[in-house]
Coordinates of C-alpha atoms in Angstrom, one line a residue:
M1 CA 108.4 -143.7 -115.8
E2 CA 108.0 -147.4 -115.8
T3 CA 105.5 -148.7 -113.3
Q4 CA 108.4 -151.1 -111.8
G5 CA 110.5 -148.3 -111.5
R6 CA 107.9 -146.2 -109.7
T7 CA 107.2 -148.7 -107.5
T8 CA 110.7 -149.2 -106.4
V9 CA 111.1 -145.3 -105.8
V10 CA 108.0 -145.4 -103.9
K11 CA 108.8 -148.2 -101.7
A12 CA 112.3 -146.9 -100.9
A13 CA 110.9 -143.3 -100.6
G14 CA 108.2 -144.7 -98.0
L15 CA 111.1 -146.4 -95.8
L16 CA 113.3 -143.2 -95.9
M17 CA 110.0 -141.2 -95.2
A18 CA 109.2 -143.4 -92.2
S19 CA 112.8 -143.2 -90.7
T20 CA 112.8 -139.3 -91.6
I21 CA 110.0 -139.0 -89.7
V22 CA 111.2 -140.5 -86.5
S23 CA 114.7 -138.7 -86.9
R24 CA 112.8 -135.5 -87.2
I25 CA 110.6 -136.0 -84.1
L26 CA 113.9 -137.0 -82.3
G27 CA 115.7 -133.8 -83.5
Y28 CA 112.9 -131.4 -82.5
L29 CA 112.8 -133.5 -78.9
R30 CA 116.6 -132.5 -78.7
D31 CA 115.9 -128.7 -79.8
I32 CA 113.3 -128.5 -77.2
L33 CA 115.7 -130.1 -74.6
I34 CA 118.2 -127.4 -75.5
A35 CA 115.6 -124.5 -75.8
A36 CA 114.2 -125.5 -72.6
A37 CA 117.1 -125.6 -70.5
Y38 CA 119.0 -122.6 -72.1
G39 CA 116.4 -120.4 -73.8
Q40 CA 117.1 -118.3 -76.9
T41 CA 120.5 -116.9 -75.7
R42 CA 124.0 -116.1 -76.6
V43 CA 124.6 -119.8 -75.3
T44 CA 122.4 -121.4 -78.0
D45 CA 124.0 -118.8 -80.6
A46 CA 127.2 -120.3 -79.8
Y47 CA 126.1 -124.0 -80.2
F48 CA 124.5 -123.3 -83.5
A49 CA 127.7 -121.2 -84.5
A50 CA 130.0 -124.0 -83.5
F51 CA 128.6 -126.1 -86.5
S52 CA 129.9 -123.6 -89.2
I53 CA 133.4 -124.9 -89.5
P54 CA 132.9 -128.8 -89.4
D55 CA 130.1 -128.1 -91.6
F56 CA 131.8 -126.4 -93.8
L57 CA 134.6 -129.1 -94.2
Y58 CA 132.4 -131.6 -94.6
N59 CA 130.5 -130.0 -97.4
L60 CA 133.8 -128.9 -99.0
L61 CA 135.6 -132.0 -99.1
A62 CA 133.0 -134.8 -98.7
A63 CA 129.6 -134.0 -99.7
G64 CA 130.2 -132.5 -103.2
T65 CA 132.4 -135.3 -103.7
V66 CA 130.0 -138.1 -102.8
T67 CA 126.8 -136.4 -104.1
A68 CA 127.6 -134.8 -107.2
A69 CA 130.8 -136.9 -108.4
F70 CA 130.9 -140.2 -106.7
I71 CA 127.4 -141.6 -106.7
P72 CA 126.8 -140.9 -110.5
V73 CA 130.0 -142.6 -111.3
F74 CA 129.5 -145.4 -108.9
S75 CA 126.2 -146.0 -109.8
G76 CA 126.9 -146.4 -113.5
Y77 CA 129.4 -148.9 -113.0
I78 CA 126.8 -150.9 -110.8
A79 CA 124.1 -150.4 -113.4
T80 CA 126.2 -151.9 -116.2
D81 CA 127.6 -154.9 -114.1
R82 CA 131.1 -153.5 -113.7
Q83 CA 131.1 -153.8 -109.9
D84 CA 134.9 -154.6 -109.6
E85 CA 135.8 -151.6 -111.2
G86 CA 133.3 -149.6 -109.0
W87 CA 134.8 -150.8 -106.0
E88 CA 138.3 -149.9 -107.2
V89 CA 137.2 -146.3 -107.5
A90 CA 135.1 -146.4 -104.2
N91 CA 138.3 -147.5 -102.3
T92 CA 140.4 -144.8 -103.8
V93 CA 137.7 -141.9 -103.4
F94 CA 137.5 -143.5 -99.7
H95 CA 141.2 -143.1 -98.9
L96 CA 141.5 -139.6 -100.5
T97 CA 138.5 -138.2 -99.0
V98 CA 140.3 -139.7 -95.4
A99 CA 143.3 -137.8 -96.2
A100 CA 141.7 -134.7 -96.9
M101 CA 139.2 -134.7 -94.1
L102 CA 142.5 -135.1 -91.6
C103 CA 144.4 -132.4 -93.0
G104 CA 141.3 -130.1 -92.9
I105 CA 140.5 -130.7 -89.5
A106 CA 144.1 -130.1 -88.5
A107 CA 143.9 -126.9 -89.8
A108 CA 140.5 -126.0 -88.9
G109 CA 141.3 -126.8 -85.1
L110 CA 144.5 -124.8 -85.2
L111 CA 142.9 -121.7 -87.0
A112 CA 139.6 -122.0 -85.0
P113 CA 140.0 -118.9 -82.6
Q114 CA 140.8 -116.4 -85.5
I115 CA 138.3 -117.9 -87.8
V116 CA 135.5 -117.5 -85.1
A117 CA 136.3 -114.0 -83.5
N118 CA 137.2 -112.2 -87.0
W119 CA 134.9 -113.9 -89.4
L120 CA 132.0 -116.1 -88.0
V121 CA 130.6 -114.1 -85.0
P122 CA 132.4 -110.8 -84.4
G123 CA 129.6 -109.4 -82.7
F124 CA 129.9 -112.1 -79.9
E125 CA 131.4 -111.3 -76.3
P126 CA 134.9 -112.9 -75.4
E127 CA 133.4 -115.6 -73.2
Y128 CA 130.7 -116.8 -75.8
T129 CA 133.6 -116.4 -78.8
A130 CA 135.6 -119.0 -76.5
L131 CA 132.7 -121.3 -75.9
T132 CA 132.1 -121.3 -79.8
V133 CA 135.7 -122.3 -80.4
H134 CA 135.6 -124.8 -77.7
M135 CA 132.4 -126.7 -79.5
T136 CA 133.8 -126.3 -82.7
R137 CA 137.0 -128.1 -82.0
I138 CA 134.8 -131.2 -80.7
M139 CA 132.5 -131.3 -83.5
L140 CA 135.1 -131.3 -86.0
I141 CA 135.5 -134.8 -85.3
Q142 CA 131.8 -135.3 -86.2
S143 CA 132.7 -133.9 -89.9
F144 CA 135.2 -137.0 -90.4
F145 CA 132.9 -139.4 -89.4
M146 CA 130.1 -137.5 -91.7
A147 CA 132.4 -137.8 -94.6
L148 CA 132.5 -141.7 -94.0
N149 CA 129.0 -141.7 -93.8
G150 CA 128.2 -139.8 -97.1
I151 CA 130.5 -142.4 -98.9
S152 CA 128.9 -145.6 -96.9
M153 CA 125.5 -144.2 -97.9
G154 CA 126.3 -143.4 -101.7
I155 CA 127.4 -147.1 -102.0
L156 CA 124.3 -148.5 -100.2
N157 CA 122.0 -146.5 -102.2
S158 CA 123.6 -147.5 -105.3
Y159 CA 122.6 -151.1 -104.6
Q160 CA 119.2 -149.6 -104.0
R161 CA 119.8 -150.6 -100.0
F162 CA 118.1 -148.2 -97.8
V163 CA 117.5 -149.9 -94.5
E164 CA 120.7 -149.2 -92.9
P165 CA 120.7 -145.3 -93.8
A166 CA 117.3 -144.9 -92.7
L167 CA 118.3 -146.4 -89.1
A168 CA 121.4 -144.5 -88.9
A169 CA 119.7 -141.2 -89.4
V170 CA 117.3 -142.1 -86.4
M171 CA 120.4 -143.0 -84.1
Y172 CA 122.3 -140.3 -85.0
N173 CA 119.6 -137.7 -82.8
V174 CA 119.3 -140.4 -80.1
M175 CA 122.9 -140.4 -79.2
I176 CA 122.9 -136.6 -79.1
I177 CA 120.0 -136.7 -76.8
L178 CA 121.3 -139.3 -74.7
F179 CA 124.9 -137.6 -74.5
G180 CA 123.3 -133.9 -74.1
V181 CA 120.8 -135.0 -71.0
V182 CA 123.5 -137.1 -69.3
L183 CA 126.3 -134.8 -69.8
G184 CA 124.6 -131.5 -70.0
K185 CA 124.4 -131.5 -66.2
K186 CA 128.1 -131.0 -65.5
L187 CA 129.4 -129.6 -68.9
G188 CA 126.2 -127.8 -70.1
I189 CA 125.4 -127.2 -73.6
T190 CA 128.7 -128.7 -74.5
G191 CA 127.4 -132.1 -73.6
F192 CA 125.2 -132.0 -76.6
S193 CA 128.2 -131.0 -78.9
I194 CA 129.8 -134.5 -77.6
G195 CA 126.6 -136.1 -78.4
V196 CA 126.9 -134.8 -82.0
V197 CA 130.2 -136.7 -82.3
A198 CA 128.5 -139.7 -80.7
G199 CA 125.8 -139.7 -83.1
S200 CA 128.0 -139.5 -86.2
I201 CA 130.3 -142.6 -85.1
T202 CA 127.0 -144.5 -84.2
Q203 CA 126.1 -143.5 -88.0
F204 CA 129.0 -144.9 -89.5
L205 CA 129.1 -148.1 -87.5
I206 CA 125.4 -149.0 -88.4
Q207 CA 126.0 -148.3 -92.4
V208 CA 129.5 -150.6 -92.0
M209 CA 126.9 -153.5 -91.2
G210 CA 125.0 -152.6 -94.5
L211 CA 128.3 -152.6 -96.5
R212 CA 129.0 -156.1 -95.0
H213 CA 125.8 -157.3 -96.2
I214 CA 126.0 -156.4 -99.8
G215 CA 129.7 -157.9 -100.0
L216 CA 132.1 -154.9 -98.7
R217 CA 135.4 -155.1 -101.2
Y218 CA 137.6 -153.0 -99.2
K219 CA 141.1 -152.8 -100.4
P220 CA 144.2 -150.5 -99.8
V221 CA 144.2 -149.0 -103.1
L222 CA 145.0 -145.5 -104.2
N223 CA 144.7 -145.8 -108.0
W224 CA 144.3 -142.1 -109.0
R225 CA 145.0 -142.8 -112.7
H226 CA 141.9 -145.1 -113.1
P227 CA 139.5 -143.5 -115.4
G228 CA 136.6 -143.7 -113.0
V229 CA 138.6 -141.9 -110.4
R230 CA 139.5 -138.9 -113.0
Q231 CA 135.8 -138.8 -114.0
V232 CA 135.1 -138.3 -110.0
F233 CA 137.7 -135.5 -109.8
A234 CA 136.4 -133.8 -112.9
L235 CA 132.9 -133.7 -111.9
M236 CA 134.1 -132.8 -108.5
V237 CA 136.0 -129.5 -109.2
P238 CA 133.0 -127.2 -110.1
V239 CA 131.1 -128.7 -107.1
L240 CA 134.0 -127.9 -104.6
L241 CA 133.8 -124.2 -106.1
S242 CA 129.8 -124.0 -105.6
Y243 CA 130.2 -125.3 -101.9
A244 CA 133.1 -122.7 -101.3
L245 CA 130.9 -120.0 -102.3
T246 CA 127.7 -121.5 -100.7
Q247 CA 129.7 -121.7 -97.1
I248 CA 130.9 -118.2 -97.9
G249 CA 127.2 -116.8 -98.0
L250 CA 126.3 -119.0 -94.7
F251 CA 129.2 -117.2 -93.0
V252 CA 127.9 -113.8 -94.2
Q253 CA 124.8 -114.8 -92.9
Q254 CA 126.1 -115.9 -89.6
N255 CA 128.6 -112.9 -89.5
I256 CA 125.4 -110.3 -89.7
S257 CA 123.2 -112.6 -87.3
S258 CA 126.0 -112.4 -84.6
S259 CA 125.6 -108.5 -84.8
F260 CA 121.9 -108.9 -83.7
P261 CA 120.9 -108.9 -79.9
D262 CA 121.3 -112.1 -78.2
G263 CA 118.9 -114.9 -79.3
Y264 CA 118.7 -114.0 -82.8
L265 CA 120.8 -116.3 -84.6
S266 CA 119.1 -119.2 -82.6
S267 CA 115.9 -117.7 -83.9
L268 CA 116.9 -118.0 -87.3
K269 CA 118.5 -121.4 -86.9
W270 CA 115.4 -122.7 -85.2
A271 CA 113.1 -121.3 -87.8
Q272 CA 114.8 -122.7 -90.5
R273 CA 114.8 -126.3 -88.9
L274 CA 111.2 -126.0 -88.7
M275 CA 110.9 -125.1 -92.5
Q276 CA 113.2 -127.9 -93.3
M277 CA 110.8 -130.4 -91.9
P278 CA 108.8 -131.0 -94.9
V279 CA 111.5 -130.8 -97.0
S280 CA 113.7 -133.7 -95.1
I281 CA 110.9 -135.6 -94.4
F282 CA 109.6 -135.6 -98.0
A283 CA 111.8 -134.2 -100.9
V284 CA 114.9 -135.5 -99.5
T285 CA 113.8 -139.0 -99.2
M286 CA 112.1 -138.7 -102.5
V287 CA 115.4 -137.4 -104.2
M288 CA 117.5 -140.0 -102.3
A289 CA 115.2 -142.7 -103.5
L290 CA 115.1 -141.5 -107.3
F291 CA 118.5 -140.6 -107.4
P292 CA 119.9 -144.2 -108.1
T293 CA 117.4 -144.6 -110.8
L294 CA 118.1 -141.1 -112.6
T295 CA 121.8 -142.2 -112.4
G296 CA 121.0 -145.7 -114.0
Q297 CA 118.7 -144.1 -116.9
A298 CA 121.2 -141.8 -117.5
A299 CA 124.1 -144.6 -117.7
R300 CA 122.1 -146.7 -120.0
Q301 CA 120.9 -143.3 -122.2
E302 CA 117.2 -144.1 -121.5
M303 CA 116.5 -140.4 -121.9
E304 CA 112.5 -140.7 -122.4
A305 CA 112.3 -142.6 -119.0
F306 CA 114.9 -140.2 -117.3
K307 CA 112.7 -137.2 -118.2
K308 CA 109.4 -139.1 -116.8
S309 CA 111.4 -140.0 -113.7
F310 CA 112.5 -136.3 -113.1
S311 CA 109.0 -134.8 -113.9
F312 CA 107.2 -137.3 -111.6
G313 CA 109.7 -136.5 -108.8
L314 CA 109.5 -132.8 -108.9
R315 CA 105.6 -132.7 -109.3
S316 CA 105.6 -135.1 -106.5
I317 CA 107.9 -132.7 -104.3
V318 CA 105.9 -129.7 -105.1
Y319 CA 102.5 -131.5 -104.2
I320 CA 103.5 -132.1 -100.5
T321 CA 106.1 -129.3 -100.0
L322 CA 103.9 -126.4 -101.3
P323 CA 100.8 -127.2 -98.9
C324 CA 103.0 -127.8 -96.0
A325 CA 104.7 -124.1 -96.3
V326 CA 101.0 -122.5 -96.5
G327 CA 100.1 -124.4 -93.5
L328 CA 103.4 -123.8 -91.4
A329 CA 103.2 -120.2 -92.3
V330 CA 99.6 -119.9 -91.1
L331 CA 100.2 -122.2 -87.8
S332 CA 103.9 -120.5 -87.2
R333 CA 102.8 -119.2 -83.9
P334 CA 101.0 -122.0 -82.7
V335 CA 103.5 -124.7 -83.8
V336 CA 106.5 -122.7 -82.3
S337 CA 104.7 -122.1 -79.1
L338 CA 103.7 -125.7 -78.6
L339 CA 107.4 -127.1 -79.6
Y340 CA 109.7 -124.4 -77.8
E341 CA 107.7 -121.9 -75.4
R342 CA 108.5 -123.7 -71.9
G343 CA 111.1 -123.1 -69.6
S344 CA 113.8 -120.5 -70.4
F345 CA 112.0 -120.0 -73.8
G346 CA 109.3 -117.4 -73.7
P347 CA 106.6 -115.7 -75.4
E348 CA 108.9 -112.9 -77.0
D349 CA 111.4 -115.7 -78.2
A350 CA 108.0 -117.6 -79.8
A351 CA 107.0 -114.5 -81.6
L352 CA 110.3 -114.1 -83.0
T353 CA 110.9 -117.2 -84.2
A354 CA 107.6 -117.6 -85.6
N355 CA 107.9 -114.3 -87.8
T356 CA 111.1 -115.7 -89.3
L357 CA 109.5 -118.9 -89.9
V358 CA 106.8 -117.3 -92.3
F359 CA 109.7 -115.8 -94.2
F360 CA 111.5 -119.0 -94.5
C361 CA 108.1 -120.6 -95.7
L362 CA 107.7 -118.4 -98.8
G363 CA 110.7 -120.5 -100.7
L364 CA 110.0 -123.9 -98.9
F365 CA 108.7 -125.9 -102.1
A366 CA 111.9 -124.5 -103.9
Q367 CA 114.3 -125.9 -101.7
G368 CA 112.9 -129.5 -102.4
G369 CA 113.0 -128.8 -106.1
V370 CA 116.2 -127.3 -105.9
L371 CA 117.5 -130.7 -104.4
L372 CA 116.1 -132.8 -107.3
M373 CA 117.3 -130.2 -109.9
N374 CA 120.9 -130.5 -109.0
R375 CA 120.7 -134.2 -108.9
V376 CA 119.2 -134.4 -112.4
F377 CA 122.3 -132.5 -113.4
Y378 CA 124.6 -134.6 -111.4
A379 CA 123.0 -137.9 -112.9
L380 CA 123.8 -136.6 -116.5
K381 CA 127.3 -135.8 -115.2
N382 CA 127.0 -132.3 -115.7
S383 CA 128.2 -130.6 -112.3
W384 CA 128.9 -127.2 -114.1
T385 CA 125.3 -126.0 -114.7
P386 CA 123.9 -126.3 -111.0
V387 CA 127.3 -125.0 -109.7
G388 CA 127.2 -122.0 -111.8
I389 CA 123.5 -121.1 -110.9
G390 CA 124.1 -121.9 -107.6
A391 CA 127.0 -119.5 -107.2
A392 CA 125.3 -116.8 -108.8
A393 CA 122.3 -117.4 -106.5
M394 CA 124.6 -117.1 -103.6
V395 CA 125.8 -113.7 -104.3
L396 CA 122.4 -112.5 -104.8
N397 CA 121.6 -114.0 -101.5
I398 CA 124.4 -112.0 -99.8
L399 CA 123.5 -108.8 -101.6
L400 CA 119.8 -109.3 -100.4
N401 CA 121.0 -110.1 -96.8
Y402 CA 122.6 -106.5 -96.5
L403 CA 119.3 -104.9 -98.2
L404 CA 116.8 -106.8 -96.2
R405 CA 118.2 -106.7 -92.8
G406 CA 117.6 -103.3 -92.1
P407 CA 113.9 -103.1 -92.9
L408 CA 113.0 -106.6 -91.9
N409 CA 115.7 -107.3 -89.1
I410 CA 116.5 -111.2 -89.2
G411 CA 113.4 -112.0 -91.0
G412 CA 115.2 -110.2 -93.8
L413 CA 117.8 -113.1 -93.9
A414 CA 115.0 -115.6 -94.0
L415 CA 113.3 -113.8 -96.8
A416 CA 116.6 -113.4 -99.1
Y417 CA 117.1 -117.2 -98.8
S418 CA 113.8 -117.8 -99.8
I419 CA 113.8 -115.4 -103.0
T420 CA 117.2 -116.8 -104.1
G421 CA 116.0 -120.3 -103.6
M422 CA 112.9 -119.6 -106.1
L423 CA 115.5 -118.0 -108.7
N424 CA 117.6 -120.9 -108.3
L425 CA 115.0 -123.5 -109.2
A426 CA 113.6 -121.2 -112.1
F427 CA 117.0 -121.0 -113.7
L428 CA 117.8 -124.9 -113.1
L429 CA 114.6 -125.8 -114.7
A430 CA 115.3 -123.5 -117.8
M431 CA 118.5 -124.9 -118.2
A432 CA 117.2 -128.6 -117.8
R433 CA 115.0 -127.9 -120.8
R434 CA 118.0 -126.9 -122.9
K435 CA 119.9 -129.8 -122.0
I436 CA 117.5 -132.8 -122.6
G437 CA 114.8 -131.1 -124.6
A438 CA 111.4 -130.9 -123.5
I439 CA 110.2 -131.7 -120.1
G440 CA 106.4 -131.6 -120.1
D441 CA 106.5 -127.6 -119.1
G442 CA 102.7 -127.7 -119.7
K443 CA 102.1 -130.7 -117.3
L444 CA 104.2 -129.1 -114.8
A445 CA 102.9 -125.8 -114.9
A446 CA 99.5 -127.2 -114.6
S447 CA 100.3 -129.1 -111.6
F448 CA 101.8 -126.0 -109.9
G449 CA 98.8 -124.0 -110.7
K450 CA 96.4 -126.8 -109.2
I451 CA 98.5 -127.4 -106.3
L452 CA 99.2 -123.6 -105.5
G453 CA 95.0 -122.9 -105.5
I454 CA 94.2 -125.7 -103.4
S455 CA 96.8 -125.0 -101.0
L456 CA 95.5 -121.7 -100.7
I457 CA 92.0 -123.0 -99.8
M458 CA 93.7 -125.2 -97.5
G459 CA 95.2 -122.4 -96.0
L460 CA 92.2 -120.3 -95.5
V461 CA 90.4 -123.3 -93.9
V462 CA 93.3 -123.9 -91.4
Y463 CA 93.6 -120.5 -90.4
A464 CA 89.9 -120.3 -89.7
V465 CA 89.8 -123.4 -87.5
S466 CA 93.2 -122.2 -85.8
A467 CA 91.5 -118.6 -84.9
L468 CA 88.3 -120.5 -83.8
C469 CA 90.1 -122.8 -81.1
G470 CA 92.0 -119.9 -80.0
L471 CA 89.0 -117.7 -79.5
Y472 CA 86.4 -120.1 -78.5
L473 CA 87.4 -123.6 -77.7
V474 CA 90.7 -124.0 -76.1
D475 CA 93.0 -122.1 -73.7
T476 CA 96.1 -121.3 -76.2
H477 CA 98.7 -120.7 -73.0
T478 CA 98.5 -124.1 -72.0
K479 CA 100.3 -127.0 -73.7
A480 CA 97.1 -128.9 -74.1
G481 CA 95.5 -126.0 -75.6
Q482 CA 98.1 -125.2 -78.0
L483 CA 98.2 -129.2 -78.9
T484 CA 94.6 -129.3 -79.8
Q485 CA 94.8 -126.0 -81.6
V486 CA 97.5 -127.0 -84.3
L487 CA 95.9 -130.8 -84.4
S488 CA 92.6 -129.4 -84.8
A489 CA 94.0 -127.3 -87.8
V490 CA 96.0 -130.1 -89.2
A491 CA 93.1 -132.7 -89.1
V492 CA 90.7 -130.5 -90.9
G493 CA 93.4 -129.2 -93.2
V494 CA 94.7 -132.4 -94.6
P495 CA 91.2 -134.0 -95.5
V496 CA 90.5 -130.4 -97.5
Y497 CA 93.7 -130.8 -99.5
M498 CA 93.1 -134.6 -100.2
G499 CA 89.8 -134.0 -101.3
L500 CA 90.5 -131.3 -103.7
S501 CA 93.3 -133.5 -105.2
V502 CA 90.8 -136.0 -105.7
V503 CA 88.3 -133.9 -107.3
L504 CA 90.5 -132.6 -109.7
K505 CA 92.1 -136.1 -110.4
M506 CA 95.7 -135.1 -109.7
E507 CA 97.8 -138.2 -110.6
E508 CA 100.5 -136.9 -107.9
S509 CA 97.9 -137.4 -105.1
D510 CA 97.7 -141.3 -105.6
V511 CA 101.6 -141.6 -106.1
V512 CA 102.2 -139.5 -102.8
W513 CA 99.7 -141.3 -100.7
R514 CA 100.7 -144.5 -101.7
M515 CA 104.3 -143.8 -100.3
F516 CA 102.7 -142.3 -97.0
R517 CA 100.8 -145.7 -96.7
R518 CA 104.1 -147.6 -97.2
S519 CA 106.0 -145.4 -94.6
K520 CA 103.2 -146.4 -92.0
R521 CA 103.9 -150.3 -92.7
V522 CA 107.7 -149.8 -92.1

């Protein structure tokens, strides 16, 4: 990867990382408020279940179109100085997405009672099924604006503009918290679902400002015969199938979760969100920053540079996510207690969520790797390969859900998720090698081995510090004690990991820590 291109990615990823950290902090504040007010109960189960249908519509009708189909095509036009054609494609895709979302929302709103009661949460009591339906219909509005957000962000990223998407992500959680706190007094947890809608609208308005800055070229056109639009549709079809299968897998997981005791579904969601913290803070931001570079290099047939960019991104993602997984697993109980154990959320709830989190951590690094690998194929305008592998992984995930739920309870669903993620990454790497040739297997393997080794050493140190704090130094039944325990372990673990990286002269460490320094200056 050329030095100038790598610098651009580092700057963009640093900005996105800073905004993601702030957004995640706000997201956990939102979760803390919900947990303290409602505990880990059927009320919170209903809240999380209500996201299912809106997320399904967005992922099926918008996310796949934007990520796998629209961005590679639009970025290709921008990279080759054909902006007028690119904007004609963008306007057409925008209009078709809006029409599809409106039809989908209308149908989903009408059929929500049957879908929720029969497919999503058949184990819920009638009053909580009704609450889930009510919040589902509210949050369907969110899915419409999230679709607009996806297209807007894709355009801005193609122009290497990341400020507005970064700010929009922060304001999304700000609005959820404001509406949830203000309306929660009268409407209960429904206030947070209204906040979700307000957050998505705010996100879109902020990104519109960015579009105007780059010269928004909106025209009421619907040219589905344009070659670029046809290319978008050709890339989109396999992704739609993939998302459909993925959502079926999530529905099965939720269906199983609803048969567990009250609060188990919530513990699964909260543990998953904690697992996704390092994925969102680093892996997603790295992928978002790197994707326009990959699409541009692929469009210009710069394949050697493309492979260097891809290798750099994957090694950097593993460099951060693998030690995060080890540290989060070791500190699972202290972290969950610190964040959520207050008000209606008690020690038993914390123990259940922490146990589930450990199983999720096993496959954490793979989730970040899969995000990048999918974009690698999308940049090459090959969406069938990740779709086929992802579909097979999801079928396996469903089977593992049923096999592991008995012996491991709710943790079995988390373990199934981790196993399929690792297999998904392994097969994507194998297919990438067949598609573009040698990808530096030896360098990737050596890097992974070093990262795994020093992560395990760091994990032992973190465990020792945490245990000593809990036994001799602080009262872990207080928030001050829990905070001291977690911060002490992290304060020792991070320098140990960094120091070992320097001793081993790991290339990834320099690039990644430059990114962190960049994020601090934002």
